[in-house]
Amino acid sequence: MPKPQALIEQVRSTVSVERERLRPPSLHADRKAAKRAKHKAKHHKYTKAAFFRYCYYDPAFKFFCEQVLDVDYLPLPEATRTASDVGVQNSSDYVCTPFKHILGDFAEALDLGADILVQFGGPCRLGYYGELQDSILRDMGYDFIMLNFAHGIEKGYLGWAKEVLKTVNPDVDIPHGVVQLKALAKMIAHLDALRDFYLANAGFERERGAFDAAWSRAMDAMRACSDERDVNEAFRDAMTAMRAIPLDKPADPIRIGIVGEMFTAIDERSNLELDHKLTAMGVEVHRMLNFTNRYLRYNEPNLRVGAKDYLTYDMGPTSTLTVAAAKKYASEGFDGIIHAKSAGCTPEIDCIPVLQKVSEDFAVPILYLTYDSQTSDTGLDTRLEAFYDMLAMKKEKRK
């Protein structure tokens, strides 16, 4: 009969072996990475695609190139004055500032080695800019492929998809691309939700820079996403982090709604960091205008019905959204509205008389900001500070 000590050692050995079987192997293969590598080997085209700089949608642009088109993405560095100057010098004086910014970005992307330029145009005459910019860049001596979203779109989604295949990557995996387009839409919606939370709360953080740090981490996490699960996880983590930031927010803060032209009202380079200037003053900022509300969930007839006292017809581009958002902010008791547009933006110029009527009907002040390539920070700061002081005094009188 075995000795007690021997029995104990035998039991220990058996338990150890059983526990070892339950543990995952120490050299566990990453199935997801292996699947990605296999897919890339079959469908990926090693060519570099670049978008122009546009507010906080860089992770979505990266995802579109790498996960939908299956090409390499070329990120652009922080914008410099030189890039803007190139766009200004090679553009007509009569085109809007967004055209000049985009042209300068494209020239810089080509200098950095881009093979494909992605121009998703816009809902206004910006939709024609792809052809003009293509012609100007070729006159400047560049050789490239232009993926212009305006091409083929009149044939419906299928026609547009064929245009993409023919232009960019004939080997793209269509079923995979469709699934990833759904994830891309989810990413855009999450980016907009994060920005909405940021705008409403960043002005009241106890620790200066906490929201900017959380925002930067969120953007890095989104850039690393490769599927919808990653996107959802990155969003949950980012929103949890932002909600955990301590606030000193008054019960009735000054609230300002931003409306205006699709490019200038959102893009911080174009509007000289309007978001940050307002939050630094301790303002709760709202902006309905984003990709989610203009593209993913846009219903122009419904918006027009909601603003029927001011609109009868579709005025084009973002005009209906501008008026509908302004009416919403005014009816909800916002302290002020800012209308931001680029110089010469015809649709938004048409909105101004309507906004003036909204201002009269609801007694809400509206600040009209027009930007061009010469607009300075100093002049903008002075106007914003005066607008804020007026709103603060008006609010104090009501108490």
Short mmCIF file of C-alpha atoms in Angstrom, two decimals:
data_model
loop_
_atom_site.label_atom_id
_atom_site.label_comp_id
_atom_site.label_asym_id
_atom_site.label_seq_id
_atom_site.Cartn_x
_atom_site.Cartn_y
_atom_site.Cartn_z
CA MET A 1 0.00 0.00 0.00
CA PRO A 2 1.44 3.41 -0.99
CA LYS A 3 2.54 5.67 1.76
CA PRO A 4 0.34 8.71 2.62
CA GLN A 5 2.95 11.09 1.29
CA ALA A 6 3.03 9.26 -2.04
CA LEU A 7 -0.79 9.42 -2.27
CA ILE A 8 -0.70 13.17 -1.63
CA GLU A 9 1.88 13.70 -4.38
CA GLN A 10 -0.17 11.59 -6.79
CA VAL A 11 -3.29 13.68 -6.12
CA ARG A 12 -1.32 16.89 -6.53
CA SER A 13 0.06 15.67 -9.83
CA THR A 14 -3.40 14.72 -11.11
CA VAL A 15 -4.91 18.08 -10.12
CA SER A 16 -2.04 19.90 -11.73
CA VAL A 17 -2.47 18.02 -15.00
CA GLU A 18 -6.24 18.64 -15.03
CA ARG A 19 -5.76 22.36 -14.34
CA GLU A 20 -3.19 22.53 -17.13
CA ARG A 21 -5.72 21.08 -19.55
CA LEU A 22 -8.20 23.82 -18.65
CA ARG A 23 -5.71 26.60 -19.36
CA PRO A 24 -5.39 28.02 -22.90
CA PRO A 25 -2.12 27.16 -24.64
CA SER A 26 0.63 29.64 -23.92
CA LEU A 27 1.19 30.17 -27.68
CA HIS A 28 -2.47 30.71 -28.58
CA ALA A 29 -2.93 31.80 -32.20
CA ASP A 30 -4.86 35.05 -32.81
CA ARG A 31 -7.62 33.74 -35.04
CA LYS A 32 -8.92 37.19 -35.81
CA ALA A 33 -5.51 38.39 -36.94
CA ALA A 34 -4.97 35.23 -38.99
CA LYS A 35 -8.34 35.70 -40.70
CA ARG A 36 -7.50 39.32 -41.43
CA ALA A 37 -4.13 38.38 -42.90
CA LYS A 38 -5.71 35.75 -45.15
CA HIS A 39 -8.32 38.22 -46.37
CA LYS A 40 -5.69 40.90 -46.98
CA ALA A 41 -3.51 38.55 -49.00
CA LYS A 42 -6.41 37.85 -51.35
CA HIS A 43 -8.18 41.20 -51.63
CA HIS A 44 -5.88 44.01 -50.51
CA LYS A 45 -4.43 46.38 -53.07
CA TYR A 46 -1.19 48.02 -51.98
CA THR A 47 -1.96 51.51 -53.11
CA LYS A 48 -2.28 54.61 -50.92
CA ALA A 49 -5.55 56.49 -50.60
CA ALA A 50 -6.00 59.86 -48.90
CA PHE A 51 -8.93 62.01 -47.86
CA PHE A 52 -8.79 65.72 -47.18
CA ARG A 53 -8.71 66.93 -43.56
CA TYR A 54 -12.17 67.22 -42.11
CA CYS A 55 -12.85 67.77 -38.39
CA TYR A 56 -12.91 64.53 -36.33
CA TYR A 57 -13.79 61.97 -39.00
CA ASP A 58 -10.24 60.79 -39.69
CA PRO A 59 -10.86 57.36 -38.00
CA ALA A 60 -13.87 56.84 -40.29
CA PHE A 61 -11.82 57.76 -43.37
CA LYS A 62 -9.14 55.30 -42.30
CA PHE A 63 -11.72 52.56 -41.71
CA PHE A 64 -13.30 53.16 -45.12
CA CYS A 65 -9.97 52.85 -46.94
CA GLU A 66 -8.59 49.87 -45.04
CA GLN A 67 -11.72 47.84 -44.24
CA VAL A 68 -14.08 48.68 -47.12
CA LEU A 69 -11.88 49.52 -50.11
CA ASP A 70 -9.03 47.29 -48.88
CA VAL A 71 -6.28 49.76 -49.76
CA ASP A 72 -3.66 51.49 -47.63
CA TYR A 73 -4.68 54.71 -45.90
CA LEU A 74 -2.38 57.73 -45.97
CA PRO A 75 -3.07 59.99 -42.95
CA LEU A 76 -2.20 63.65 -43.26
CA PRO A 77 -0.19 65.43 -40.55
CA GLU A 78 -1.49 68.48 -38.70
CA ALA A 79 -2.46 71.22 -41.12
CA THR A 80 0.04 74.00 -41.73
CA ARG A 81 -0.29 77.43 -43.27
CA THR A 82 1.70 76.18 -46.25
CA ALA A 83 -0.95 73.62 -47.22
CA SER A 84 -3.67 76.27 -47.07
CA ASP A 85 -1.55 78.70 -49.10
CA VAL A 86 -1.12 76.13 -51.89
CA GLY A 87 -4.89 75.78 -52.11
CA VAL A 88 -5.41 79.55 -52.13
CA GLN A 89 -2.72 80.21 -54.76
CA ASN A 90 -4.12 77.62 -57.18
CA SER A 91 -7.82 78.47 -56.77
CA SER A 92 -10.03 81.16 -58.18
CA ASP A 93 -10.78 84.03 -55.81
CA TYR A 94 -14.48 83.31 -56.22
CA VAL A 95 -14.58 79.78 -54.83
CA CYS A 96 -15.29 79.21 -51.15
CA THR A 97 -12.68 78.55 -48.50
CA PRO A 98 -13.52 74.81 -48.19
CA PHE A 99 -12.53 74.37 -51.85
CA LYS A 100 -9.16 75.99 -51.16
CA HIS A 101 -8.55 73.92 -48.02
CA ILE A 102 -9.40 70.67 -49.80
CA LEU A 103 -7.22 71.49 -52.82
CA GLY A 104 -4.26 72.26 -50.55
CA ASP A 105 -4.80 69.02 -48.64
CA PHE A 106 -4.90 66.99 -51.85
CA ALA A 107 -1.67 68.57 -53.11
CA GLU A 108 0.03 67.75 -49.81
CA ALA A 109 -1.30 64.17 -49.90
CA LEU A 110 0.11 63.68 -53.39
CA ASP A 111 3.47 65.08 -52.28
CA LEU A 112 3.43 62.49 -49.45
CA GLY A 113 2.89 59.63 -51.89
CA ALA A 114 -0.87 59.21 -52.28
CA ASP A 115 -2.03 57.31 -55.38
CA ILE A 116 -5.77 57.82 -54.85
CA LEU A 117 -7.63 60.92 -53.69
CA VAL A 118 -11.11 60.46 -52.20
CA GLN A 119 -13.48 63.37 -52.78
CA PHE A 120 -16.83 62.70 -51.17
CA GLY A 121 -18.00 66.08 -52.36
CA GLY A 122 -20.90 67.63 -50.54
CA PRO A 123 -24.59 68.38 -50.79
CA CYS A 124 -24.00 71.73 -52.55
CA ARG A 125 -21.80 72.89 -55.45
CA LEU A 126 -19.01 71.19 -53.53
CA GLY A 127 -20.26 68.10 -55.37
CA TYR A 128 -18.72 69.52 -58.53
CA TYR A 129 -15.43 70.32 -56.89
CA GLY A 130 -14.00 66.87 -57.63
CA GLU A 131 -13.85 67.58 -61.36
CA LEU A 132 -12.40 71.06 -60.87
CA GLN A 133 -9.81 69.92 -58.37
CA ASP A 134 -8.89 66.97 -60.56
CA SER A 135 -8.23 69.35 -63.45
CA ILE A 136 -6.26 71.86 -61.35
CA LEU A 137 -4.06 69.18 -59.76
CA ARG A 138 -3.23 67.66 -63.14
CA ASP A 139 -2.33 71.12 -64.43
CA MET A 140 -0.01 71.35 -61.42
CA GLY A 141 1.78 68.23 -62.72
CA TYR A 142 0.32 65.50 -60.47
CA ASP A 143 -0.67 62.03 -61.66
CA PHE A 144 -3.26 60.18 -59.56
CA ILE A 145 -6.65 58.47 -59.41
CA MET A 146 -9.60 60.52 -58.18
CA LEU A 147 -12.37 58.61 -56.46
CA ASN A 148 -15.17 61.14 -56.71
CA PHE A 149 -18.33 60.11 -54.89
CA ALA A 150 -20.35 62.27 -57.28
CA HIS A 151 -19.54 59.86 -60.12
CA GLY A 152 -21.97 56.98 -60.55
CA ILE A 153 -24.21 58.05 -57.69
CA GLU A 154 -26.99 58.86 -60.15
CA LYS A 155 -27.05 55.12 -60.95
CA GLY A 156 -27.87 54.26 -57.36
CA TYR A 157 -25.75 52.41 -54.81
CA LEU A 158 -25.01 49.55 -57.19
CA GLY A 159 -23.80 51.91 -59.87
CA TRP A 160 -21.65 53.74 -57.37
CA ALA A 161 -20.19 50.44 -56.11
CA LYS A 162 -19.24 49.48 -59.66
CA GLU A 163 -17.55 52.85 -60.08
CA VAL A 164 -15.52 52.21 -56.92
CA LEU A 165 -14.52 48.72 -58.08
CA LYS A 166 -13.45 49.98 -61.49
CA THR A 167 -11.59 52.97 -60.08
CA VAL A 168 -9.90 51.71 -56.92
CA ASN A 169 -9.76 47.98 -56.29
CA PRO A 170 -11.21 45.36 -58.67
CA ASP A 171 -10.34 42.62 -56.14
CA VAL A 172 -12.41 44.10 -53.30
CA ASP A 173 -14.53 41.56 -51.40
CA ILE A 174 -18.05 42.94 -51.90
CA PRO A 175 -19.88 40.98 -49.14
CA HIS A 176 -17.10 41.86 -46.70
CA GLY A 177 -17.24 45.49 -47.82
CA VAL A 178 -21.00 45.67 -47.25
CA VAL A 179 -20.59 44.35 -43.69
CA GLN A 180 -17.82 46.86 -43.04
CA LEU A 181 -19.92 49.71 -44.46
CA LYS A 182 -22.44 48.95 -41.72
CA ALA A 183 -19.64 49.12 -39.15
CA LEU A 184 -18.49 52.39 -40.72
CA ALA A 185 -21.97 53.90 -40.28
CA LYS A 186 -21.89 52.80 -36.65
CA MET A 187 -18.48 54.44 -36.18
CA ILE A 188 -19.70 57.73 -37.63
CA ALA A 189 -22.75 57.71 -35.36
CA HIS A 190 -20.55 56.96 -32.34
CA LEU A 191 -18.05 59.70 -33.22
CA ASP A 192 -20.89 62.20 -33.45
CA ALA A 193 -22.39 61.03 -30.14
CA LEU A 194 -19.02 61.42 -28.43
CA ARG A 195 -18.61 64.90 -29.88
CA ASP A 196 -22.11 65.91 -28.77
CA PHE A 197 -21.26 64.85 -25.20
CA TYR A 198 -17.93 66.67 -25.39
CA LEU A 199 -19.53 69.92 -26.59
CA ALA A 200 -22.20 69.84 -23.89
CA ASN A 201 -19.81 69.20 -20.99
CA ALA A 202 -16.18 70.09 -21.78
CA GLY A 203 -16.71 73.69 -20.72
CA PHE A 204 -17.35 72.63 -17.13
CA GLU A 205 -14.50 70.21 -16.39
CA ARG A 206 -12.81 70.60 -13.01
CA GLU A 207 -9.43 69.55 -14.33
CA ARG A 208 -8.37 71.59 -17.33
CA GLY A 209 -7.67 69.40 -20.37
CA ALA A 210 -9.42 66.27 -19.06
CA PHE A 211 -11.95 66.16 -21.90
CA ASP A 212 -9.31 66.81 -24.57
CA ALA A 213 -7.21 63.94 -23.19
CA ALA A 214 -10.24 61.60 -23.16
CA TRP A 215 -11.14 62.71 -26.68
CA SER A 216 -7.62 62.02 -27.94
CA ARG A 217 -7.69 58.50 -26.45
CA ALA A 218 -11.10 57.88 -28.02
CA MET A 219 -9.82 58.90 -31.45
CA ASP A 220 -6.79 56.60 -31.11
CA ALA A 221 -9.07 53.71 -30.11
CA MET A 222 -11.35 54.33 -33.09
CA ARG A 223 -8.38 54.42 -35.47
CA ALA A 224 -7.39 50.94 -34.26
CA CYS A 225 -10.81 49.39 -34.98
CA SER A 226 -11.16 46.70 -37.63
CA ASP A 227 -14.82 45.64 -37.24
CA GLU A 228 -18.12 46.61 -35.64
CA ARG A 229 -17.32 44.87 -32.35
CA ASP A 230 -14.16 46.95 -32.01
CA VAL A 231 -16.11 50.10 -32.82
CA ASN A 232 -18.76 49.44 -30.19
CA GLU A 233 -16.16 48.60 -27.56
CA ALA A 234 -14.15 51.74 -28.31
CA PHE A 235 -17.30 53.84 -28.02
CA ARG A 236 -18.35 52.29 -24.69
CA ASP A 237 -14.90 52.82 -23.21
CA ALA A 238 -14.70 56.40 -24.44
CA MET A 239 -18.16 57.35 -23.22
CA THR A 240 -17.47 55.75 -19.83
CA ALA A 241 -14.25 57.74 -19.54
CA MET A 242 -15.95 61.02 -20.44
CA ARG A 243 -18.86 60.47 -18.07
CA ALA A 244 -16.38 59.84 -15.26
CA ILE A 245 -14.78 63.27 -15.64
CA PRO A 246 -15.75 65.50 -12.65
CA LEU A 247 -17.78 68.58 -13.61
CA ASP A 248 -18.68 71.90 -12.04
CA LYS A 249 -21.72 72.56 -14.20
CA PRO A 250 -24.35 75.09 -13.12
CA ALA A 251 -28.02 74.15 -13.21
CA ASP A 252 -28.71 76.71 -15.93
CA PRO A 253 -25.57 77.27 -18.02
CA ILE A 254 -25.38 79.49 -21.07
CA ARG A 255 -26.44 77.36 -24.02
CA ILE A 256 -25.48 78.16 -27.62
CA GLY A 257 -26.54 76.25 -30.72
CA ILE A 258 -24.33 76.21 -33.82
CA VAL A 259 -25.88 76.10 -37.30
CA GLY A 260 -24.49 76.76 -40.75
CA GLU A 261 -22.59 75.42 -43.71
CA MET A 262 -21.58 71.76 -43.71
CA PHE A 263 -17.82 72.27 -43.85
CA THR A 264 -17.20 75.48 -41.91
CA ALA A 265 -19.63 74.94 -39.04
CA ILE A 266 -18.00 71.60 -38.14
CA ASP A 267 -14.36 71.74 -39.20
CA GLU A 268 -12.19 73.36 -36.53
CA ARG A 269 -9.50 74.44 -38.96
CA SER A 270 -12.10 76.26 -41.05
CA ASN A 271 -13.92 77.91 -38.13
CA LEU A 272 -10.73 78.66 -36.14
CA GLU A 273 -11.55 76.21 -33.34
CA LEU A 274 -14.99 77.62 -32.61
CA ASP A 275 -15.81 74.60 -30.42
CA HIS A 276 -12.82 75.15 -28.15
CA LYS A 277 -13.30 78.90 -27.94
CA LEU A 278 -16.88 78.43 -26.73
CA THR A 279 -16.20 75.63 -24.26
CA ALA A 280 -13.27 77.64 -22.83
CA MET A 281 -15.82 80.36 -21.98
CA GLY A 282 -17.94 77.87 -20.03
CA VAL A 283 -20.67 77.41 -22.63
CA GLU A 284 -22.85 74.36 -23.24
CA VAL A 285 -22.60 73.90 -27.01
CA HIS A 286 -25.02 72.03 -29.27
CA ARG A 287 -24.68 71.32 -33.00
CA MET A 288 -27.21 69.19 -34.88
CA LEU A 289 -25.14 69.51 -38.03
CA ASN A 290 -22.97 66.40 -38.40
CA PHE A 291 -22.63 63.37 -40.67
CA THR A 292 -25.20 61.36 -38.71
CA ASN A 293 -27.96 63.97 -38.97
CA ARG A 294 -27.10 65.07 -42.51
CA TYR A 295 -26.48 61.68 -44.13
CA LEU A 296 -27.34 58.65 -41.98
CA ARG A 297 -30.66 59.88 -40.57
CA TYR A 298 -31.51 62.76 -42.87
CA ASN A 299 -35.16 63.25 -43.80
CA GLU A 300 -35.54 66.64 -45.44
CA PRO A 301 -39.36 66.57 -45.82
CA ASN A 302 -39.78 65.83 -42.10
CA LEU A 303 -37.39 68.61 -41.16
CA ARG A 304 -39.28 71.03 -43.41
CA VAL A 305 -42.58 70.10 -41.76
CA GLY A 306 -41.04 70.86 -38.38
CA ALA A 307 -40.04 74.32 -39.61
CA LYS A 308 -43.11 74.89 -41.81
CA ASP A 309 -43.59 78.44 -40.50
CA TYR A 310 -40.28 79.36 -42.14
CA LEU A 311 -39.82 76.93 -45.04
CA THR A 312 -42.00 75.92 -47.96
CA TYR A 313 -39.45 74.39 -50.32
CA ASP A 314 -36.18 72.51 -50.03
CA MET A 315 -33.56 75.26 -50.23
CA GLY A 316 -30.83 72.72 -50.90
CA PRO A 317 -27.59 71.61 -49.17
CA THR A 318 -27.87 72.12 -45.42
CA SER A 319 -30.35 75.00 -45.51
CA THR A 320 -33.32 73.02 -44.18
CA LEU A 321 -31.21 71.63 -41.35
CA THR A 322 -29.90 75.12 -40.56
CA VAL A 323 -33.39 76.60 -40.21
CA ALA A 324 -34.88 73.55 -38.44
CA ALA A 325 -32.02 73.46 -35.92
CA ALA A 326 -32.26 77.20 -35.30
CA LYS A 327 -36.00 76.93 -34.62
CA LYS A 328 -35.39 73.96 -32.30
CA TYR A 329 -32.76 75.84 -30.28
CA ALA A 330 -34.92 78.96 -30.10
CA SER A 331 -38.05 77.11 -29.01
CA GLU A 332 -36.10 75.24 -26.34
CA GLY A 333 -34.92 78.48 -24.75
CA PHE A 334 -31.29 78.50 -25.84
CA ASP A 335 -29.50 81.71 -24.93
CA GLY A 336 -28.01 82.26 -28.38
CA ILE A 337 -27.34 80.82 -31.84
CA ILE A 338 -24.20 81.07 -33.98
CA HIS A 339 -24.49 80.82 -37.76
CA ALA A 340 -21.12 79.84 -39.30
CA LYS A 341 -20.47 79.79 -43.04
CA SER A 342 -17.72 80.35 -45.57
CA ALA A 343 -17.64 83.54 -47.63
CA GLY A 344 -19.77 83.26 -50.74
CA CYS A 345 -21.79 80.26 -49.55
CA THR A 346 -25.00 80.97 -51.48
CA PRO A 347 -27.35 78.51 -49.69
CA GLU A 348 -26.40 79.84 -46.27
CA ILE A 349 -26.71 83.45 -47.46
CA ASP A 350 -30.30 82.56 -48.42
CA CYS A 351 -30.84 81.27 -44.86
CA ILE A 352 -29.92 84.56 -43.19
CA PRO A 353 -33.27 86.38 -43.74
CA VAL A 354 -35.09 83.30 -42.41
CA LEU A 355 -32.82 83.15 -39.36
CA GLN A 356 -33.48 86.83 -38.71
CA LYS A 357 -37.22 86.03 -38.61
CA VAL A 358 -36.55 83.18 -36.14
CA SER A 359 -34.53 85.60 -34.03
CA GLU A 360 -37.40 88.13 -33.98
CA ASP A 361 -40.10 85.55 -33.24
CA PHE A 362 -38.28 83.96 -30.31
CA ALA A 363 -36.20 86.94 -29.12
CA VAL A 364 -33.02 84.88 -29.42
CA PRO A 365 -29.75 86.61 -30.44
CA ILE A 366 -27.93 85.19 -33.48
CA LEU A 367 -24.26 85.84 -34.23
CA TYR A 368 -23.39 85.56 -37.93
CA LEU A 369 -19.82 84.45 -38.64
CA THR A 370 -18.40 84.43 -42.15
CA TYR A 371 -14.99 82.89 -42.73
CA ASP A 372 -12.48 83.22 -45.53
CA SER A 373 -8.78 82.44 -45.84
CA GLN A 374 -7.91 85.79 -44.25
CA THR A 375 -10.15 85.58 -41.17
CA SER A 376 -8.10 86.14 -38.00
CA ASP A 377 -8.32 84.68 -34.52
CA THR A 378 -8.19 88.10 -32.92
CA GLY A 379 -11.29 89.43 -34.64
CA LEU A 380 -13.19 86.21 -33.94
CA ASP A 381 -12.22 86.21 -30.25
CA THR A 382 -13.46 89.80 -29.85
CA ARG A 383 -16.84 89.03 -31.43
CA LEU A 384 -17.33 85.83 -29.43
CA GLU A 385 -16.46 87.54 -26.14
CA ALA A 386 -18.88 90.38 -26.85
CA PHE A 387 -21.61 87.87 -27.78
CA TYR A 388 -21.01 85.88 -24.60
CA ASP A 389 -21.09 89.02 -22.42
CA MET A 390 -24.38 90.06 -23.99
CA LEU A 391 -25.92 86.61 -23.38
CA ALA A 392 -24.65 86.53 -19.79
CA MET A 393 -26.12 89.98 -19.03
CA LYS A 394 -29.42 89.04 -20.63
CA LYS A 395 -29.55 85.84 -18.61
CA GLU A 396 -28.76 87.70 -15.38
CA LYS A 397 -31.60 90.17 -15.99
CA ARG A 398 -34.10 87.31 -16.34
CA LYS A 399 -33.26 85.95 -12.88
#
